[in-house]
Coordinates of N, CA, C and O in Angstrom, one line a residue:
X16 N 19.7 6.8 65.2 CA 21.0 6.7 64.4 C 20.7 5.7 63.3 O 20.5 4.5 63.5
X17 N 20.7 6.3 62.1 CA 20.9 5.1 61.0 C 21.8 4.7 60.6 O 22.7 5.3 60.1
X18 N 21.6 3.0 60.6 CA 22.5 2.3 60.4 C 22.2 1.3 59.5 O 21.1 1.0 59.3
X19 N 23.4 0.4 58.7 CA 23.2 -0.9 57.9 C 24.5 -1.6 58.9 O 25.7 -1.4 59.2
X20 N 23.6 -2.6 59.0 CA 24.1 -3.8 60.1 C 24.3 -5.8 58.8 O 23.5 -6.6 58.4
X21 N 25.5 -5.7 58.7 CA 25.4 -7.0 58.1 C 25.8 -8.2 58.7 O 26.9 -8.0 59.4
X22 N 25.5 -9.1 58.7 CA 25.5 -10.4 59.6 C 25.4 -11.8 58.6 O 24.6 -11.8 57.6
X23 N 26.2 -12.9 58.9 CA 26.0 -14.1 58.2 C 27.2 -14.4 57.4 O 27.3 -15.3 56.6
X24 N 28.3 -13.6 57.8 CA 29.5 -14.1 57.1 C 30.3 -15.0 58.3 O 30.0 -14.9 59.5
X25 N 31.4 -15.7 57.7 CA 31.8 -16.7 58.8 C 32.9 -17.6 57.3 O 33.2 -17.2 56.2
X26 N 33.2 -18.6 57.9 CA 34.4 -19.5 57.2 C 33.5 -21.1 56.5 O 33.0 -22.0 57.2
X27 N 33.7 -20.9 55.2 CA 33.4 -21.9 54.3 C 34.1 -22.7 53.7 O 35.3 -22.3 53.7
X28 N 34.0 -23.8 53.0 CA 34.7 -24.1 52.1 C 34.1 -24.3 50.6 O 32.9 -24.4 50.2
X29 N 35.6 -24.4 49.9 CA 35.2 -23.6 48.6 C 33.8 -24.5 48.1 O 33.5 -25.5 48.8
X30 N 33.2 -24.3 47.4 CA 31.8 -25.0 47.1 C 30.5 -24.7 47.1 O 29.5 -24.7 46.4
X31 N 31.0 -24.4 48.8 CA 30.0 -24.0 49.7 C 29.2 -22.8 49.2 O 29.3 -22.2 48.2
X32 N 28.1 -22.6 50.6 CA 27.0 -21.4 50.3 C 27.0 -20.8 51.9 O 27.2 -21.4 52.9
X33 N 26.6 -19.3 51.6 CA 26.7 -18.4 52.7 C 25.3 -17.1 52.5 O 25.2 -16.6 51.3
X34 N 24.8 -16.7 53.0 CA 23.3 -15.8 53.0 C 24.2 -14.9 53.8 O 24.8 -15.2 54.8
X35 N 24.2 -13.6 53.2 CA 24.7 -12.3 53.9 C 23.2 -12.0 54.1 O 22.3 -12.4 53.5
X36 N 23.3 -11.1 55.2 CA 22.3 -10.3 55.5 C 22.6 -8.7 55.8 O 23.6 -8.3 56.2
X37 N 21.5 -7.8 55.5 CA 21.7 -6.4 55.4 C 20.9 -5.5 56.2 O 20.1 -4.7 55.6
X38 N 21.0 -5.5 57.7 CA 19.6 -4.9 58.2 C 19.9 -3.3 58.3 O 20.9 -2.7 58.8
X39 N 18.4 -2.9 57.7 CA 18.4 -0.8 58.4 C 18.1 -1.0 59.3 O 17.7 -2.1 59.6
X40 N 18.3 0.1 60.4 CA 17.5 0.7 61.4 C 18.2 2.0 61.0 O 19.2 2.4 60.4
X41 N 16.8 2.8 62.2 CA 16.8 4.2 61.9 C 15.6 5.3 61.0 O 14.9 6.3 61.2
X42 N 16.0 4.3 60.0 CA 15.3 5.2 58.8 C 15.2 4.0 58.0 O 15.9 3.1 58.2
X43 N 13.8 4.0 56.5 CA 13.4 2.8 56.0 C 14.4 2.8 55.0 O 15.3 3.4 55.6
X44 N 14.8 2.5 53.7 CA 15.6 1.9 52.9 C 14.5 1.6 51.8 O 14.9 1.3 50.6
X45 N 13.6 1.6 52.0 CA 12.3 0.4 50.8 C 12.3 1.6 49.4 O 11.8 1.4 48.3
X46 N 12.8 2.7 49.8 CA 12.9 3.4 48.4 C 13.8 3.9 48.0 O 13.7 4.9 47.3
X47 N 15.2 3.2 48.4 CA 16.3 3.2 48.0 C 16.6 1.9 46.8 O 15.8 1.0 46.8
X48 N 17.6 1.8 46.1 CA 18.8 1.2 45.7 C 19.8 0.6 46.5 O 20.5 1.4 47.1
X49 N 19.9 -0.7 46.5 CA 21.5 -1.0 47.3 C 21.9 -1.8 46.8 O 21.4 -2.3 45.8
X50 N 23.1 -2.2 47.5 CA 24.1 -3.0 47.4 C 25.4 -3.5 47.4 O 26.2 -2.6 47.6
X51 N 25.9 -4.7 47.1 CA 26.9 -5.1 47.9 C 28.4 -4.9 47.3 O 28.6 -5.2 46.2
X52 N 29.2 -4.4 48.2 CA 30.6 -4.5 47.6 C 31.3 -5.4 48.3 O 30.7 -6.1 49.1
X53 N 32.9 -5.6 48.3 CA 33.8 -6.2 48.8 C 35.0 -5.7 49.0 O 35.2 -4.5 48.8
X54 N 36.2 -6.6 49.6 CA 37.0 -5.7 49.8 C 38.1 -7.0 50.3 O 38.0 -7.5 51.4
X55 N 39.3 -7.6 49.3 CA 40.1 -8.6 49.6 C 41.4 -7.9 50.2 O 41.7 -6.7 50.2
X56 N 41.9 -8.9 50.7 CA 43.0 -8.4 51.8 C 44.4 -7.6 50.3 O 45.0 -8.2 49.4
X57 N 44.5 -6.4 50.5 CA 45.3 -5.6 49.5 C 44.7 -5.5 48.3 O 45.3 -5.9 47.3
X58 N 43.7 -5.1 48.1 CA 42.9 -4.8 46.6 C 41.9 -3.5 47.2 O 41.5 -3.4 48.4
X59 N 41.6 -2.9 46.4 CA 40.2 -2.2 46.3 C 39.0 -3.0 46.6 O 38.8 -4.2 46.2
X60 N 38.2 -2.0 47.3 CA 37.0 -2.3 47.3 C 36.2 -2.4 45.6 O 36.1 -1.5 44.8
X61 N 35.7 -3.4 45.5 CA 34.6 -3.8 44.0 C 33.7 -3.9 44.3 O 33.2 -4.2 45.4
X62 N 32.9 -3.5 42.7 CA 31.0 -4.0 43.0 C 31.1 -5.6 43.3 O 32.0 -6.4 43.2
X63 N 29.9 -5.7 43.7 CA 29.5 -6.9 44.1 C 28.2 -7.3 42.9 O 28.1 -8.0 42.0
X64 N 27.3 -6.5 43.5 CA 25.6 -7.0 43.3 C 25.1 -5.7 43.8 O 25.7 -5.2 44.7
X65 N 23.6 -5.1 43.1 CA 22.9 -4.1 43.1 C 21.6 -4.3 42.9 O 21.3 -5.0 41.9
X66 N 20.7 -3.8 43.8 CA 19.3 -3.8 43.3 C 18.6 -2.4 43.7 O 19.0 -1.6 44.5
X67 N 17.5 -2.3 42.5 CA 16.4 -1.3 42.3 C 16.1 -1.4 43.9 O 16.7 -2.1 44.7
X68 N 15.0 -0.2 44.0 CA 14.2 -0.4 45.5 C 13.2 -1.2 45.5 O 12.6 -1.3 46.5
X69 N 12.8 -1.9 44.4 CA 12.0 -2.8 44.4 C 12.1 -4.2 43.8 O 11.1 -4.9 43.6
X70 N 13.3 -4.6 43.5 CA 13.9 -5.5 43.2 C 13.9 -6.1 42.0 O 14.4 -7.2 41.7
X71 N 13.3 -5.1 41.0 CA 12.8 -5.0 39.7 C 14.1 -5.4 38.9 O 14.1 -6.2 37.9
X72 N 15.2 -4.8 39.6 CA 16.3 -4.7 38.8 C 17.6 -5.2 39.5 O 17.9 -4.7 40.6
X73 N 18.4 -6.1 38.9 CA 19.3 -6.3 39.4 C 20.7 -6.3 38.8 O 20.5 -6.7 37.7
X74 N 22.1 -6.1 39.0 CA 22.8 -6.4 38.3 C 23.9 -7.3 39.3 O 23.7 -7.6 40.4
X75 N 25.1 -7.5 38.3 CA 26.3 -8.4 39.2 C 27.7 -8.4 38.5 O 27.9 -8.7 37.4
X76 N 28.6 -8.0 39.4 CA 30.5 -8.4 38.5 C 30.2 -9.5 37.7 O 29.5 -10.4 38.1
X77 N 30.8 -9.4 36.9 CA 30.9 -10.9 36.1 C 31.5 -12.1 37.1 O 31.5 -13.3 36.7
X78 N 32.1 -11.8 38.2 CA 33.2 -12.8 38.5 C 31.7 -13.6 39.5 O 31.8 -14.8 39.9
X79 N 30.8 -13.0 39.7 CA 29.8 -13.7 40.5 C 28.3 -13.9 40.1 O 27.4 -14.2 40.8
X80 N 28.4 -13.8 38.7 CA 27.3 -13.5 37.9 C 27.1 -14.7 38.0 O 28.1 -15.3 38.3
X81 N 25.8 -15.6 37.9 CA 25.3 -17.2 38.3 C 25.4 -17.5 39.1 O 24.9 -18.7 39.2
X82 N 26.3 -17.1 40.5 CA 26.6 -17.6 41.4 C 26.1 -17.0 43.1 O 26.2 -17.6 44.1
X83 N 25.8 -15.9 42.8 CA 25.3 -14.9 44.1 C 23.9 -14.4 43.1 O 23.4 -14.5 42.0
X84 N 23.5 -13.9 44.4 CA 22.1 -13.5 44.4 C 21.5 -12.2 45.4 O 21.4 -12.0 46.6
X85 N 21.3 -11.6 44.5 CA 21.1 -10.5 45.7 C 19.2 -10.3 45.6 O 18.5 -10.3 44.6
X86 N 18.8 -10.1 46.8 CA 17.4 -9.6 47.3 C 17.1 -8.6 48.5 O 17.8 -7.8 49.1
X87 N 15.7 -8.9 48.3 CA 15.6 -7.8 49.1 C 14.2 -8.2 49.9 O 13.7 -9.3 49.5
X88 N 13.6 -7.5 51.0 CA 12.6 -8.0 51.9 C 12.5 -6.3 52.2 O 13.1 -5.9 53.2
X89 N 11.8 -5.3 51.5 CA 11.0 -4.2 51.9 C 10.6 -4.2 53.2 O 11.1 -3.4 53.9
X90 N 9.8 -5.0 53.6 CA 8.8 -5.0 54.9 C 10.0 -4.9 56.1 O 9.9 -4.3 57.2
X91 N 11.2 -5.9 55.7 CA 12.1 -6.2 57.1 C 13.4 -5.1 56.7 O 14.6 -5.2 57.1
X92 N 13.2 -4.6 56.2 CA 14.2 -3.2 55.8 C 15.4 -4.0 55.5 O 16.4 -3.7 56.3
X93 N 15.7 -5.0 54.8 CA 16.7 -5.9 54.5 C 17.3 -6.1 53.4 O 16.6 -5.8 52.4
X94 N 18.1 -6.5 53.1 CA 18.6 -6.7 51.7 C 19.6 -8.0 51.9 O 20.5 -8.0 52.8
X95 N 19.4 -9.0 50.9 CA 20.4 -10.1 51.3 C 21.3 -10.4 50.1 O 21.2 -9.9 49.0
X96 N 22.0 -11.3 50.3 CA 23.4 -11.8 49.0 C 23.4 -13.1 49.5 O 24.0 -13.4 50.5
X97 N 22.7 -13.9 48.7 CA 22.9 -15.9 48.8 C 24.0 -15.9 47.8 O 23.9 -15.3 46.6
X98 N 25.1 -16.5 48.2 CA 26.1 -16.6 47.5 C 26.3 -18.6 47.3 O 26.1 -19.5 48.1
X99 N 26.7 -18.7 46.4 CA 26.7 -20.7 46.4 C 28.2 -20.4 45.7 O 28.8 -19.4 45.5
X100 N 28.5 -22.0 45.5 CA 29.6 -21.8 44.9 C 30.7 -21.3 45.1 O 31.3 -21.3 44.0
X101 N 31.3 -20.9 46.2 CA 31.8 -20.1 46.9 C 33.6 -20.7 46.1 O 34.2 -21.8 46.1
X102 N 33.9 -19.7 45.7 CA 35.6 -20.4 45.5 C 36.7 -19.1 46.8 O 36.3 -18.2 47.5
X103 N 37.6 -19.6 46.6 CA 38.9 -19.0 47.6 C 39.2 -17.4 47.2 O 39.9 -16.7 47.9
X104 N 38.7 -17.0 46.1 CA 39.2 -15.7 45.7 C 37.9 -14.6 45.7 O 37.9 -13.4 45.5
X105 N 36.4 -15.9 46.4 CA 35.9 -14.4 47.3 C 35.9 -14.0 48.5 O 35.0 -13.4 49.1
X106 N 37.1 -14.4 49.0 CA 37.4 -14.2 50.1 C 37.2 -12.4 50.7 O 38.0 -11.7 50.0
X107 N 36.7 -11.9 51.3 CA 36.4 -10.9 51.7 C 35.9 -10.2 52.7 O 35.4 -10.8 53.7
X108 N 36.1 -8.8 52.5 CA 34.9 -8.4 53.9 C 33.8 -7.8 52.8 O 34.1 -7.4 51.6
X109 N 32.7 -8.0 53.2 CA 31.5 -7.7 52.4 C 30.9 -6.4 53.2 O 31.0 -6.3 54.4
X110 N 30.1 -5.4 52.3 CA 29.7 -4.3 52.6 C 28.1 -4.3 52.0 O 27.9 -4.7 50.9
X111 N 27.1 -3.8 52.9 CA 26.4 -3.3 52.0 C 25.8 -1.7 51.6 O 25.8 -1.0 52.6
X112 N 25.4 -1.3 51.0 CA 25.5 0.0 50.9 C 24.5 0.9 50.5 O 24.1 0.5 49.4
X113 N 23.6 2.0 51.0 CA 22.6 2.4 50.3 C 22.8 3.9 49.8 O 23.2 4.8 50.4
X114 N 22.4 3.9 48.3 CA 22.2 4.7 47.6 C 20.8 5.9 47.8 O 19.7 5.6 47.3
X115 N 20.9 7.1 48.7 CA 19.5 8.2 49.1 C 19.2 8.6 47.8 O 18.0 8.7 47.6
X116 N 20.0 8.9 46.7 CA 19.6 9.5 45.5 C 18.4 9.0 44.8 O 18.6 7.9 44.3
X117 N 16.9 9.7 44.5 CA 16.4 8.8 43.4 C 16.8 8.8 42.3 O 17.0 9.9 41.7
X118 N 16.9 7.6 41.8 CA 17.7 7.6 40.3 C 17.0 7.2 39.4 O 15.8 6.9 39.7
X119 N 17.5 7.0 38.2 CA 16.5 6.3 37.0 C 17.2 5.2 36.5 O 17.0 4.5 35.4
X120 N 18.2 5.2 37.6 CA 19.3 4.0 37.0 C 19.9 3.1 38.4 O 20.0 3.7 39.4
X121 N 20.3 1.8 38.3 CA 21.1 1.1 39.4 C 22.4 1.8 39.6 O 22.8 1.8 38.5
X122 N 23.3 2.4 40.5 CA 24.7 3.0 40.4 C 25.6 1.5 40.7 O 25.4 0.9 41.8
X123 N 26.3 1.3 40.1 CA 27.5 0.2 40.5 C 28.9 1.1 41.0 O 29.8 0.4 41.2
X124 N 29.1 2.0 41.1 CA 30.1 2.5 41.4 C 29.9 3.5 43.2 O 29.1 4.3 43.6
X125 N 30.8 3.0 43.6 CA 30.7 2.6 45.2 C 30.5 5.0 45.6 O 29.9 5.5 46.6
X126 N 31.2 5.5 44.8 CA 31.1 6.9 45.5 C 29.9 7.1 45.3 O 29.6 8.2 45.6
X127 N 28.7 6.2 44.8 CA 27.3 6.8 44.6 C 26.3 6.6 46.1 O 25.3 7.1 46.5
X128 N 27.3 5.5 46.5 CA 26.3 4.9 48.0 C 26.3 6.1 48.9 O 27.2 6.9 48.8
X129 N 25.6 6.1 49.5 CA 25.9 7.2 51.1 C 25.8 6.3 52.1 O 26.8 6.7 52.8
X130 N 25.3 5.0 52.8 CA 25.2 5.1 53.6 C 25.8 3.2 53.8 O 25.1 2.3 53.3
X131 N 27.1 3.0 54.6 CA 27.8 1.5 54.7 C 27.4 1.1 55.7 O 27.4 1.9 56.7
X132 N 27.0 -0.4 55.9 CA 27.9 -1.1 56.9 C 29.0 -1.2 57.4 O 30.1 -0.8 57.0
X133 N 28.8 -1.7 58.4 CA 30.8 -2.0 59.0 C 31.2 -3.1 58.2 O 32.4 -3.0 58.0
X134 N 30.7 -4.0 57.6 CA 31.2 -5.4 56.9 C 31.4 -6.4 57.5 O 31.5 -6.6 58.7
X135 N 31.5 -7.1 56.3 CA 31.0 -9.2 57.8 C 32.1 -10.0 56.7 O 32.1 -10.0 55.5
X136 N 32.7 -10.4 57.3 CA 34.1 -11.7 56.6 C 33.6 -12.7 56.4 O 33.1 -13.4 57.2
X137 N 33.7 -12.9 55.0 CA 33.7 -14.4 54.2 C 34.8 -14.7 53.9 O 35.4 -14.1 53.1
X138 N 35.3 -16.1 54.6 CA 36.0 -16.8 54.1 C 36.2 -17.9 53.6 O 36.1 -18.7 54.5
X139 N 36.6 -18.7 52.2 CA 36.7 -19.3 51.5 C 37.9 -20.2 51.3 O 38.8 -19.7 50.7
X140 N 37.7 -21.8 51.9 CA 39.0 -22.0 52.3 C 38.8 -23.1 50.9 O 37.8 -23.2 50.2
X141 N 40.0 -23.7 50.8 CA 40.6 -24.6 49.5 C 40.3 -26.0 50.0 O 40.6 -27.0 49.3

């Protein structure tokens, strides 16, 4: 069965820093694209953060641009989000997501992913 498993979210305060984690099983991921969305309590789900399959490339929402960081670990079929800085309005459930299509491009738009996590809660208290 393949799966993306995320782990490392939990309750912060604002300031703070938190390492999401992204693990495959099943099937590898190392020649895919991924990455992270969100999802606040009554809003749509938004991009997050995206990377190439080789981490060549990366992009980010502006609301988290200098502030999160997305990577990746090929060998451990992983993909991570170090987030710092943490203020109260990223409060969320975090996803991460992989894109099977080979592309010539990063997709930031969430109908391009095929394959989610269940999501891991960050919260960001005042």
């Amino acid at each position: 069965q393949v799966q993306l498993v995320e782990s490392g979210g939990g309750l912060v305060q604002a300031a703070g820093s938190l390492r999401l984690s992204c693990a495959g099983s099943g099937r590898t991921f190392s020649e895919n694209n991924m990455a992270w969305f969100r999802q606040a309590p009554g809003k749509d789900r938004e991009f997050v953060a995206a990377t190439s399959w080789n981490g060549g490339v990366t992009y980010y929402a502006d609301s988290v641009k200098g502030r999160f960081t997305i990577s990746r670990d090929n060998a451990k079929n992983t993909v991570y989000l170090q987030m710092s800085s943490l203020k109260p309005e990223d409060t969320a459930v975090y996803y991460c997501a992989a894109d099977l299509r080979f592309r010539s491009f990063v997709a930031r738009d969430q109908s391009e992913y095929d394959y989610w996590g269940q999501g891991s809660q960050v919260t960001v208290s005042s």
